[in-house]
Coordinates of C-alpha atoms in Angstrom, one line a residue:
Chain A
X747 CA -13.1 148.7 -95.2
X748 CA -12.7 147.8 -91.3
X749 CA -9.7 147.2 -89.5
X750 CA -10.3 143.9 -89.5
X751 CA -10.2 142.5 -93.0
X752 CA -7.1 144.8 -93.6
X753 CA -4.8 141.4 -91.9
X754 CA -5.7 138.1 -92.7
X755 CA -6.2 135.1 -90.3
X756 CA -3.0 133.7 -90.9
X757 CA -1.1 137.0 -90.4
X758 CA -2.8 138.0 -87.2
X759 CA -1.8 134.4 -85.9
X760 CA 1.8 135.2 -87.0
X761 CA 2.0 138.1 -85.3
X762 CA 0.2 137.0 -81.8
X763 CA 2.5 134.0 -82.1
X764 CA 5.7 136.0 -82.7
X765 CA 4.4 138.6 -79.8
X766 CA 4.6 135.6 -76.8
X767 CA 7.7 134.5 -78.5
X768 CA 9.5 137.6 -77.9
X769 CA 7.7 137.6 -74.2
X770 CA 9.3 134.3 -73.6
X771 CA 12.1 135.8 -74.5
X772 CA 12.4 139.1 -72.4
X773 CA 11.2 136.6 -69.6
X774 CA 14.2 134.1 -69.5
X775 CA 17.2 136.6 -70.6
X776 CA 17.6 138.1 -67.1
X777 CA 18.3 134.2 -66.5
X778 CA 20.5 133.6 -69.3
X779 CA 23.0 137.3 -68.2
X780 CA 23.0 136.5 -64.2
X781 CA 24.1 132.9 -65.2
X782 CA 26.2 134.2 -68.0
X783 CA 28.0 137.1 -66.1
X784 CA 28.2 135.1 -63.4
X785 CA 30.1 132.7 -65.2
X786 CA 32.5 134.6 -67.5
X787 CA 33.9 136.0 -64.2
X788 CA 33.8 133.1 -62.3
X789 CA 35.0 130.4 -64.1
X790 CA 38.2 131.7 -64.3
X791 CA 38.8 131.1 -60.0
X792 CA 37.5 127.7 -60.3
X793 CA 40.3 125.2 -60.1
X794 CA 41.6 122.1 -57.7
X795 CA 42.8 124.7 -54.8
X796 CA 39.4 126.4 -54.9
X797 CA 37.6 123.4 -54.5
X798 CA 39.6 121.8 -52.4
X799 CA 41.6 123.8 -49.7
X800 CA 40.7 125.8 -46.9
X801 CA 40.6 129.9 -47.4
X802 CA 44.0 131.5 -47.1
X803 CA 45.0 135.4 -46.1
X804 CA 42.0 136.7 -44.8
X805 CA 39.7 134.9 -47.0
X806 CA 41.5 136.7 -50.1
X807 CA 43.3 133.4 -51.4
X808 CA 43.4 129.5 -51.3
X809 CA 39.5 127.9 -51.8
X810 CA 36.4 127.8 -50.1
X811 CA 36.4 123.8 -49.3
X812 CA 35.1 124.3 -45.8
X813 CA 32.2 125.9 -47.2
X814 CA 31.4 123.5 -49.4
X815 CA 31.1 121.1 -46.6
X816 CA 29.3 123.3 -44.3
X817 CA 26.7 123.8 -47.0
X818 CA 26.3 119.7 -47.8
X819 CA 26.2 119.0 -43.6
X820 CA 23.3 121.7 -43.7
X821 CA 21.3 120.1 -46.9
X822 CA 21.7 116.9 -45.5
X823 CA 20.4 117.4 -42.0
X824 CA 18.2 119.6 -42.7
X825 CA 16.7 116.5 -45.3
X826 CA 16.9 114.1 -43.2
X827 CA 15.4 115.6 -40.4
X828 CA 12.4 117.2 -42.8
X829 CA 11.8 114.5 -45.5
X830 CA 10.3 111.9 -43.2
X831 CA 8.6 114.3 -41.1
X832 CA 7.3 116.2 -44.3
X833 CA 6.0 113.2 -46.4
X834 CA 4.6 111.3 -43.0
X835 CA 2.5 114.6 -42.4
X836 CA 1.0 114.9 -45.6
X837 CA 0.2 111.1 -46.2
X838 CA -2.0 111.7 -43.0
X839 CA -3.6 115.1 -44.0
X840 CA -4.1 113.9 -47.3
X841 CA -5.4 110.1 -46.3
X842 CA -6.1 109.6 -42.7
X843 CA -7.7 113.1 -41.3
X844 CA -11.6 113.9 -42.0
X845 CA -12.6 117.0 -42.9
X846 CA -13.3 119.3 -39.9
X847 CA -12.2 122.6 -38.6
X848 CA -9.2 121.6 -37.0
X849 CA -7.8 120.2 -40.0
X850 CA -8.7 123.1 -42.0
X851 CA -6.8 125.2 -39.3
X852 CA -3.5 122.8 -40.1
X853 CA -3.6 123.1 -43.5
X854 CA -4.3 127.1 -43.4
X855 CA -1.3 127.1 -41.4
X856 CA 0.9 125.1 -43.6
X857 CA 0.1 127.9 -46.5
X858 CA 0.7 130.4 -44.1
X859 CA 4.0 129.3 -43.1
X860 CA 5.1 128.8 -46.3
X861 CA 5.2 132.4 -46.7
X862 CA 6.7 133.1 -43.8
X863 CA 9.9 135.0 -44.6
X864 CA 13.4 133.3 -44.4
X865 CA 14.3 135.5 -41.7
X866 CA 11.6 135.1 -39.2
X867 CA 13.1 131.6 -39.6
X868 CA 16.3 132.8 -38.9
X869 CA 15.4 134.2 -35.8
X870 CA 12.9 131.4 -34.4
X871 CA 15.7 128.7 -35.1
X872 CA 18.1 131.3 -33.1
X873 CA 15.8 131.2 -30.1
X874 CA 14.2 127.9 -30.0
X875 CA 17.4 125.6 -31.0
X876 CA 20.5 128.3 -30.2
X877 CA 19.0 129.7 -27.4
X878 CA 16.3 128.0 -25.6
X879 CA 17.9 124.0 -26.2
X880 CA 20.9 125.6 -25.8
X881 CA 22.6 123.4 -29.2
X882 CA 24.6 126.9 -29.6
X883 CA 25.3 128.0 -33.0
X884 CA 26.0 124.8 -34.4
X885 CA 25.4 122.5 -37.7
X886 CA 22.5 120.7 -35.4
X887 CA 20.8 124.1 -34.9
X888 CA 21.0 125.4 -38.7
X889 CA 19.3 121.7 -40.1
X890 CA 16.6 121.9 -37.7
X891 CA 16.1 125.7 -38.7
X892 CA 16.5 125.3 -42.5
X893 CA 14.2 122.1 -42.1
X894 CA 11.4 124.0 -40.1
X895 CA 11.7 126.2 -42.8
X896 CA 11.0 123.0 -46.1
X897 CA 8.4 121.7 -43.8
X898 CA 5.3 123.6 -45.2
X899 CA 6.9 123.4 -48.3
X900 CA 7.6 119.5 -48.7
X901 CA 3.9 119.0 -47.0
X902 CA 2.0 121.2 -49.4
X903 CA 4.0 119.9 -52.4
X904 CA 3.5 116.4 -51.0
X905 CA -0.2 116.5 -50.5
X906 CA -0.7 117.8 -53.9
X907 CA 0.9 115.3 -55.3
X908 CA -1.1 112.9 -53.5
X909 CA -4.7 114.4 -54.0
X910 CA -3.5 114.5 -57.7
X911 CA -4.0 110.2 -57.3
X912 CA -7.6 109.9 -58.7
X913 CA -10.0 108.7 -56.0
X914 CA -10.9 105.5 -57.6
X915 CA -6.8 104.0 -56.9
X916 CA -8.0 103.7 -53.2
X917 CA -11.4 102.4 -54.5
X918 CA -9.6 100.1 -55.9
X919 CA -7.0 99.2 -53.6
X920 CA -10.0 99.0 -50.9
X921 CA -12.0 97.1 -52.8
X922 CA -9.3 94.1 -53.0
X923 CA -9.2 93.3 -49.4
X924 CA -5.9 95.8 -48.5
X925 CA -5.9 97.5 -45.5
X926 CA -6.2 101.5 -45.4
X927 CA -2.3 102.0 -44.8
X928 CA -1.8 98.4 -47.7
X929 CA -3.9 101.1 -50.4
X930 CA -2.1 103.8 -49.4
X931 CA 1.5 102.0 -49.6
X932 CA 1.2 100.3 -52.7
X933 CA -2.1 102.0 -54.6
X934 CA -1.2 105.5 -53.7
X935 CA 2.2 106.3 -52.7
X936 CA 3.5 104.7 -56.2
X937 CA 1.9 106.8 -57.9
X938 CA 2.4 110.4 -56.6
X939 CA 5.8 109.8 -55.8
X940 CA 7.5 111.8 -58.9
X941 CA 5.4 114.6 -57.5
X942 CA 6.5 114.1 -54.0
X943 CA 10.7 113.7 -55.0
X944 CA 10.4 116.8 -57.4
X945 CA 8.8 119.1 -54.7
X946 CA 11.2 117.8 -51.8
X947 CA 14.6 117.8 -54.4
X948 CA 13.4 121.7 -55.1
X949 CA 12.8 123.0 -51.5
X950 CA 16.0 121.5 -50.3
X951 CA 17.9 123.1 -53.2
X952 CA 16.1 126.2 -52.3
X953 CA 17.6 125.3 -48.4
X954 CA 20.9 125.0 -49.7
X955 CA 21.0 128.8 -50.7
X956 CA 18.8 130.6 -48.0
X957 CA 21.1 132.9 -46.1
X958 CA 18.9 134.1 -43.5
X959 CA 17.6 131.3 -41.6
X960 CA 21.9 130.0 -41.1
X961 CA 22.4 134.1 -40.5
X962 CA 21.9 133.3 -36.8
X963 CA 22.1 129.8 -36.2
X964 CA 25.6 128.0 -37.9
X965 CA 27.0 130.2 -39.9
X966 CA 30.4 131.3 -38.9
X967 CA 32.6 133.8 -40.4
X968 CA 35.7 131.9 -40.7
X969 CA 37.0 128.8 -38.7
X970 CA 40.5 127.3 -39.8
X971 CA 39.3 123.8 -39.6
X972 CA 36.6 121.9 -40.7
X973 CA 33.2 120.7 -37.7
X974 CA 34.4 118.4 -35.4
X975 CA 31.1 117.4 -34.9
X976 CA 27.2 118.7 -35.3
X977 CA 27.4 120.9 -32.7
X978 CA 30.3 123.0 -34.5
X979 CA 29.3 126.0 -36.2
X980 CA 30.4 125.8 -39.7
X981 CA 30.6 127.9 -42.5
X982 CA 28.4 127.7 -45.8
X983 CA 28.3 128.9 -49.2
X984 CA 25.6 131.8 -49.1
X985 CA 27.0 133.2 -46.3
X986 CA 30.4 133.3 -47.2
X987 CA 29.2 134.4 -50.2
X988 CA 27.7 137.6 -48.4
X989 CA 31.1 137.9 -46.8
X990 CA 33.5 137.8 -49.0
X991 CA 31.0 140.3 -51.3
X992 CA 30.5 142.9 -48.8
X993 CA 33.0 142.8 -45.4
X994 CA 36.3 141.6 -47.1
X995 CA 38.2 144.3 -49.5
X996 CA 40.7 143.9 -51.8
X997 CA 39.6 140.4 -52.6
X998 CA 39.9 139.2 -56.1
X999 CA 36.4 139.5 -58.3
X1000 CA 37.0 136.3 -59.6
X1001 CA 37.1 135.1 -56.1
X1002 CA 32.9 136.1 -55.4
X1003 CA 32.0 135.0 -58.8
X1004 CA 33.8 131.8 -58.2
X1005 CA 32.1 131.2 -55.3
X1006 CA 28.6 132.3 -56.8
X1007 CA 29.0 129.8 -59.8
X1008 CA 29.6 126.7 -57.5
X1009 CA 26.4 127.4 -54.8
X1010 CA 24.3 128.0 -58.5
X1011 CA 26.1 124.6 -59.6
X1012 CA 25.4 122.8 -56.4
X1013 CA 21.5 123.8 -56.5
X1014 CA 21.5 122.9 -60.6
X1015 CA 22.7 119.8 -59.9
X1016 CA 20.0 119.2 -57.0
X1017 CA 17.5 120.1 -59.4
X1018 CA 19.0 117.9 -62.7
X1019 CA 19.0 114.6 -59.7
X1020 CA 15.0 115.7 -59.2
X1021 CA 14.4 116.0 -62.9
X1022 CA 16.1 112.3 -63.6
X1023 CA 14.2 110.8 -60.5
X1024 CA 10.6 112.4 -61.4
X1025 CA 11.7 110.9 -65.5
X1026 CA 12.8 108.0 -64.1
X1027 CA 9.5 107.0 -61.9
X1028 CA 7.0 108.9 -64.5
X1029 CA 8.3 105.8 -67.0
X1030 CA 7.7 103.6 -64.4
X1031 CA 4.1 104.2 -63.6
X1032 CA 2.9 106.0 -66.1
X1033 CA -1.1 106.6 -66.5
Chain B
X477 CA -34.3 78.7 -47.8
X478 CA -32.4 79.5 -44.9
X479 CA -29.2 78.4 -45.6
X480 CA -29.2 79.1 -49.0
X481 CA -28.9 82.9 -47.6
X482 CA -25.9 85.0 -48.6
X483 CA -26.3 88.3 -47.3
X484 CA -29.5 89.7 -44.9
X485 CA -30.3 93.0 -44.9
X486 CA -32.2 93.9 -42.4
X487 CA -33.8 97.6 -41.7
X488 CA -30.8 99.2 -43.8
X489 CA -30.6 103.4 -43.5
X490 CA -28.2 105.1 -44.9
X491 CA -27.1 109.1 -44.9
X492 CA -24.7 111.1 -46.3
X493 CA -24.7 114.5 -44.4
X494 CA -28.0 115.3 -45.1
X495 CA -28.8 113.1 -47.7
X496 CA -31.2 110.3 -46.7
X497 CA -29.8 107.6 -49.4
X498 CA -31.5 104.4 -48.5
X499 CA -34.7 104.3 -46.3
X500 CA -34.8 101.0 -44.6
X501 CA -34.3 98.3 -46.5
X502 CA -34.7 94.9 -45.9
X503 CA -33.8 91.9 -48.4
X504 CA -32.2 88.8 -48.7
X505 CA -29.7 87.5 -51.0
X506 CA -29.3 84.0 -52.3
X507 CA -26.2 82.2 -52.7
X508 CA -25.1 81.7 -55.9
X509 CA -27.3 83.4 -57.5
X510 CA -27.5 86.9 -59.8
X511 CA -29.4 89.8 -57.9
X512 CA -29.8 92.3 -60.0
X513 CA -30.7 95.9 -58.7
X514 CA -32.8 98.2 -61.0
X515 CA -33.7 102.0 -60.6
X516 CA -33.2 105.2 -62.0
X517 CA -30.3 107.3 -61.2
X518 CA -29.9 108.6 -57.7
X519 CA -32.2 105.6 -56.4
X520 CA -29.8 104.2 -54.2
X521 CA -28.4 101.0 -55.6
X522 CA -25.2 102.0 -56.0
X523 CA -25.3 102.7 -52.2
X524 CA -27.0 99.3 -51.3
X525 CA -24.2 97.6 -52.9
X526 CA -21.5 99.5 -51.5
X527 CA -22.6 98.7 -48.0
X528 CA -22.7 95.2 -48.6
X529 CA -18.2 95.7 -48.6
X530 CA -18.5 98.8 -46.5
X531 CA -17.1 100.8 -49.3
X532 CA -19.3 103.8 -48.1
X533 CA -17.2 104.2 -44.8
X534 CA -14.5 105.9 -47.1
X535 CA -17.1 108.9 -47.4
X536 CA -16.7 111.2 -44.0
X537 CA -20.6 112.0 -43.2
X538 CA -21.6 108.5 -44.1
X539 CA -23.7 107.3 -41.4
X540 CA -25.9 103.8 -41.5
X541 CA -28.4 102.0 -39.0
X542 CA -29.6 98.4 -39.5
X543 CA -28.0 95.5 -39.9
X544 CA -26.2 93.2 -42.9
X545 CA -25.7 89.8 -41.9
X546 CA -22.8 88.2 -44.4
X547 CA -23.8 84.1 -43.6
X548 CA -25.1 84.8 -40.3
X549 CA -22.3 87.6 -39.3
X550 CA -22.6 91.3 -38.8
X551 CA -20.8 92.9 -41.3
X552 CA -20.3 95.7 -39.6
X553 CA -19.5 94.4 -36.1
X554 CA -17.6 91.2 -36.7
X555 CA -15.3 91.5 -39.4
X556 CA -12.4 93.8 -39.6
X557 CA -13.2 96.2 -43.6
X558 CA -10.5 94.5 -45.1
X559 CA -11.7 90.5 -44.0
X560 CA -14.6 91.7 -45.3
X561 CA -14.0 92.9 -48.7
X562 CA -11.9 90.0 -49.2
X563 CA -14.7 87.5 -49.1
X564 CA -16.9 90.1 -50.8
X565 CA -14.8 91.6 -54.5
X566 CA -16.1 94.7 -56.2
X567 CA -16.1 95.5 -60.3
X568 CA -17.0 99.3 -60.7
X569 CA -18.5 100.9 -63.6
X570 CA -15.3 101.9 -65.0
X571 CA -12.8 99.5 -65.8
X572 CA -9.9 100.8 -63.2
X573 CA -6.7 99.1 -63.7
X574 CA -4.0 100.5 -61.7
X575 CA -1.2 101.6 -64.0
X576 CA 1.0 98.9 -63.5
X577 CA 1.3 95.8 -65.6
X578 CA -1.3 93.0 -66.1
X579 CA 0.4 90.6 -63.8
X580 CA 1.1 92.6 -61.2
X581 CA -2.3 94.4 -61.3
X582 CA -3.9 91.0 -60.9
X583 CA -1.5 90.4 -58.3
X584 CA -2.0 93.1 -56.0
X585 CA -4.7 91.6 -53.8
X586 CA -2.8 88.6 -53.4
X587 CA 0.4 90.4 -52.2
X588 CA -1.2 92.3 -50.0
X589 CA -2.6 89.1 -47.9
X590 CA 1.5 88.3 -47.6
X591 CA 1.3 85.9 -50.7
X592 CA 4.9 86.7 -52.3
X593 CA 5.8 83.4 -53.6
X594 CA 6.5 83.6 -57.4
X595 CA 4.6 79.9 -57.9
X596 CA 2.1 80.7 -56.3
X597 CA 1.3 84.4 -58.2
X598 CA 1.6 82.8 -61.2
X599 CA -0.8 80.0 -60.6
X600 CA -3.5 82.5 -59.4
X601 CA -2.6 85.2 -62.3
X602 CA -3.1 82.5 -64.8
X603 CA -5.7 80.9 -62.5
X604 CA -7.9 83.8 -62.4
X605 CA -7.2 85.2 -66.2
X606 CA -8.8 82.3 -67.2
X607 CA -12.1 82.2 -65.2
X608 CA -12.2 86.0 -66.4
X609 CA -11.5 84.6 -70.1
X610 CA -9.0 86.7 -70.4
X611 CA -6.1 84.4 -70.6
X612 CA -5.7 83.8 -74.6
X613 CA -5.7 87.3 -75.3
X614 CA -3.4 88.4 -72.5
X615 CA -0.7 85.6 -72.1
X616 CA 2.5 86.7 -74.0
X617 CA 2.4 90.5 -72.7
X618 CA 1.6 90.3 -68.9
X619 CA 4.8 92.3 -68.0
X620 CA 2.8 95.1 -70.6
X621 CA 0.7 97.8 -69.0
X622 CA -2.3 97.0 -68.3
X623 CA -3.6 100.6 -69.5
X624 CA -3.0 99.5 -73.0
X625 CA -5.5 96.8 -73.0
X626 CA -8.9 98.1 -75.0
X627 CA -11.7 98.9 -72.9
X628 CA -13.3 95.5 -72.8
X629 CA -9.9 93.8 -71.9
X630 CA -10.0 96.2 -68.8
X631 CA -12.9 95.1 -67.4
X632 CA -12.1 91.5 -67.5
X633 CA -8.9 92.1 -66.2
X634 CA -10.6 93.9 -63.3
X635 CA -12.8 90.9 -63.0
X636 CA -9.7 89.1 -62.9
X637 CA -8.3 91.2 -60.4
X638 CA -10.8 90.7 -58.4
X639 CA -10.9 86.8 -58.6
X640 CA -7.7 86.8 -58.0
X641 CA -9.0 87.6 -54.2
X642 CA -11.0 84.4 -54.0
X643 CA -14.1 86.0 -52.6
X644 CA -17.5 84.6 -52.1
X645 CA -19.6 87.5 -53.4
X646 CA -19.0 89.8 -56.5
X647 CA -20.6 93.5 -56.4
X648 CA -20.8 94.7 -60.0
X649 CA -21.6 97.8 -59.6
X650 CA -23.0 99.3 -63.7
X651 CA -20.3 97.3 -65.4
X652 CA -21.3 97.7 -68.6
X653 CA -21.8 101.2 -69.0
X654 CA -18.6 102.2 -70.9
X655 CA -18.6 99.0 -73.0
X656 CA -19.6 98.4 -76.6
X657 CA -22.0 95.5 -76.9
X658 CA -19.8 93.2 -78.1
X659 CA -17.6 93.4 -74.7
X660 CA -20.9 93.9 -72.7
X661 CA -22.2 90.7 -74.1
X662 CA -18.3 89.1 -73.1
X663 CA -18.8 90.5 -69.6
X664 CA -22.3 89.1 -69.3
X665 CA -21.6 86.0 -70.6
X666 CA -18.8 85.6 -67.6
X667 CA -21.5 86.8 -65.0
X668 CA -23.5 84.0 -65.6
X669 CA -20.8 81.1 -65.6
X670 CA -18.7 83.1 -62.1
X671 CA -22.5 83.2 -60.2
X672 CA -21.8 78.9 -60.3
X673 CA -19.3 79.3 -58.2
X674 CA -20.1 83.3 -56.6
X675 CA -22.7 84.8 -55.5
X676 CA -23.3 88.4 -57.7
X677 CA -25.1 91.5 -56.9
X678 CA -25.6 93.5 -60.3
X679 CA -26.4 97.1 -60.3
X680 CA -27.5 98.2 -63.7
X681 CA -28.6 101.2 -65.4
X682 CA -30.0 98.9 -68.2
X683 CA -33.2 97.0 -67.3
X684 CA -32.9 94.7 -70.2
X685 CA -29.3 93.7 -69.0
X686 CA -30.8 93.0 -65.7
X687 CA -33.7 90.6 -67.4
X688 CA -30.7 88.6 -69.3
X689 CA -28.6 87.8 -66.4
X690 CA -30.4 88.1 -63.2
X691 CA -32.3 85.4 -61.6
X692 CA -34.0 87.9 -59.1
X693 CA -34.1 91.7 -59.6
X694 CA -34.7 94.4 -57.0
X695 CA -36.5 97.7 -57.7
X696 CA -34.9 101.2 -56.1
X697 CA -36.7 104.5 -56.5
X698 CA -35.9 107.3 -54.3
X699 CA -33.8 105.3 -51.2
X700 CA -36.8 102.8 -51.5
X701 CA -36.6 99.3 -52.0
X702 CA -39.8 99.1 -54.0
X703 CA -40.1 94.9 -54.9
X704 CA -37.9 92.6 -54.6
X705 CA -38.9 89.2 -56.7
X706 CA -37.9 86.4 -58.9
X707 CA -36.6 88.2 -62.7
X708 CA -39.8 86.5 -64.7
X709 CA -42.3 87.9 -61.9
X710 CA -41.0 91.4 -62.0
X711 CA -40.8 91.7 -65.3
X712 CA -44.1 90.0 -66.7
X713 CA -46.6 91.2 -63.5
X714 CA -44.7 93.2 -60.9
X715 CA -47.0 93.8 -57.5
X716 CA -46.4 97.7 -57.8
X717 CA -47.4 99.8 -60.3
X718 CA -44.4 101.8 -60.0
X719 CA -41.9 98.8 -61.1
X720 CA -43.9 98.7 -64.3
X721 CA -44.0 102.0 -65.0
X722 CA -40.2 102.1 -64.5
X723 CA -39.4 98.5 -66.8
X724 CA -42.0 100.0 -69.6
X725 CA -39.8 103.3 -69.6
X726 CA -42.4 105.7 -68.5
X727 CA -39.7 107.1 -66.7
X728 CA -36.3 107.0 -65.4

């Protein structure tokens, strides 16, 4: 008797079923103990003070509010000065520009730039904004850098979400008397905007906990106030993380887990706002 | 007969990249009247049509030569795309609602010419529902998706739709093809009472379609405009051999 007959259908299903279950598994418990470990130990910093005041006794005591704020200044400027660019770009790639070699150059360097390391970034931001515009290392400098940085990102997740509109929407929209930018605004843009808000929401969580690209260009190690104004450097919640982990001793565990467990929150709840928005408008205009 | 004369095609040549689509072709249409264009597949009468509301432009290596004169007017020289495909509406072969509700799909071409008023959108919604008889079955559920209509409902709605634009000219461009033959016969019948009051070009892929509802029927084969006549004259004793060959179904 072969090999073969020795299992039955059924069984073999059993077992190929149970086999990616366990793979699933193995894949998502590394999640499940970083964001476990990270809490058991952190939770137990978190309260008002922590949220709330500014760091005491060389960083060892009080909260990390000033971070907090640093790292919202940062994710906001860094959307609003990527979003419009971002979306406006792609709407032209993906609607307005023919096909030629020039526009295949663009859109090969989007990719490219997409994989661009965070701290090439880093150091482009430090010469073109800190250096060269002379903005300093300032709240101004670190948007522009961490939004150079979503650009390729919001683009590429923009114009997928656009060419993912069938064709026959602008036929359509065409074919009732709109104008090229009516069909685009109202038969087009509807439509692949859950795709658009999901990719943007996720690249400016990402933003929110790059380290390298604020390394050179806001990020300061400690200032007893909060920015005056954008051109203050500021302080932010990845990098403080790194300091507090690595160039402060004696500093309570809690304290880096703490501090861990609100930049993860901050970045879930970016993520839960994308996952309501894309639920909210796939209801909407469903097809 | 001259100012009976919808469109005038004159010398028409179309390319896409290296495909020579339509090889001069030269015709008139009458007003209010059914043209319907014949052919096999890839014989260019899905092209013709789409020139007459410079739909091909959307294509990057379209080219044309030639001229289409829309009552006397160059098509292509003195009316902005948009003017144009206002006066001349377009059903494609698949019913394409947008996926929004009935009301507002139907309203979509009159928004977008700056009509907002609420009276006003719902006299034309109703307005052109009913001239696509559509109305009775549609009128308690036009806030409902318009995807959830059955495939016949679709295409009248898009008919609607398209109404709803107030053009002069209607391209149909295969209409029919993904319809049973109940909702074909539906569609058909509302051809024939919309060419009283519009002038319709027809593109079908079914010949006997064409002998129902056209009153003259052009021939395509291969980018060529092979006869153009009155529907009785083509179909009972065509001038070309090839037109009879293709209506007896010795090929295509």
């Amino acid at each position: 008797m072969r090999w073969n007959n020795l299992i039955s259908v059924a069984a073999k299903e059993k077992i190929a079923f149970g086999a990616l279950f366990f793979i699933t598994l193995f894949i998502l418990a590394p999640v499940v103990v970083v964001l476990w470990i990270i809490f058991k130990n952190g939770i137990s910093a978190i309260n008002w003070e922590f949220l709330t005041a500014m760091p005491k006794e060389g960083m060892r005591a009080g909260g990390i509010f000033p971070a907090i704020v640093g790292t919202l200044y940062l994710v906001v400027g860094a959307t609003v000065c990527s979003l419009p660019l971002g979306i406006l770009a792609a709407i032209y790639l993906s609607e307005y520009a023919k096909e030629n070699a020039l526009t295949r150059l663009i859109n090969l360097a989007i990719v490219n730039l997409s994989g661009v390391p965070s701290v090439v970034y880093g150091l482009f931001g430090f010469s073109l904004f800190v250096v060269f515009l002379k903005f300093g290392a300032s709240i101004v400098a670190g948007s522009l850098t961490l939004a150079i940085m979503n650009l390729p990102v919001i683009i590429t997740s923009t114009r997928e979400s656009l060419k993912a509109v069938p064709d026959y929407f602008r036929e359509v929209g065409l074919s009732l008397g709109a104008s090229r930018w009516q069909t685009v605004r109202h038969a087009v843009l509807p439509f692949a905007l859950p795709g658009i808000l999901t990719g943007t929401i996720l690249s400016i969580a990402r933003a929110a906990g790059e380290t390298a690209p604020i390394l050179f260009t806001v990020a300061a190690f400690y200032i007893p106030h909060l920015p005056h104004s954008v051109f203050d450097q500021a302080m932010a919640l990845p990098y403080h993380l790194y300091i507090i982990a690595t160039q402060i001793p004696n500093i309570p565990n809690s304290y880096r887990y703490g501090t861990a467990l609100v930049l993860i929150l901050m970045v879930l709840l970016m993520n839960l706002v994308a996952i309501i928005i894309r639920s909210k408008f796939r209801r909407k205009y469903k097809w | 007969m001259e100012h009976n004369v919808c469109f005038s095609v004159r010398d028409l040549d179309i390319r896409f990249g290296a495909v020579h689509a339509l090889h001069r072709v030269s015709c008139d249409i009458a007003r209010n009247g059914i043209l319907g264009a014949i052919g096999p597949a890839n014989s260019g009468k899905t092209t013709f049509l789409r020139a007459l509301n410079r739909l091909n432009e959307t294509q990057d290596n379209y080219r044309m030569s030639g001229s289409i004169l829309l009552e006397g007017r160059d098509i292509n020289k003195d009316f902005k795309p948009e003017g144009l495909r206002r006066r001349v509406g377009m059903i494609f072969a698949l019913p394409m609602p947008l996926p929004l509700s009935i009301y507002e799909n139907i309203a979509f071409g009159p928004r977008r010419q700056g009509i907002n008023d609420k009276r006003r959108l719902d006299a034309a919604v109703e307005e052109s529902l009913r001239s696509a008889f559509l109305w009775e079955e549609v009128k308690d559920r036009l806030k409902s998706a318009a995807t959830k209509l059955s495939g016949g409902q679709q295409q009248r709605l898009c008919i609607a739709r398209t109404l709803a634009v107030k053009p002069d000219v209607i391209l149909f461009d295969e209409p029919c093809s993904g319809l049973d033959p109940i909702s074909t016969a539906k569609v058909e019948e509302s051809m024939v009472v919309l060419k009283k009051k519009y002038t319709i070009v027809l593109v079908t892929n079914n010949t006997k379609q064409a002998a129902r509802v056209s009153d003259r029927v052009a021939f395509f084969l291969m980018g060529d405009l092979i006869e153009e006549d009155v529907t009785d004259r083509i179909f009972t004793s065509p001038k070309d051999k090839r037109t009879e060959d293709y209506i007896v179904g010795k090929f295509g």
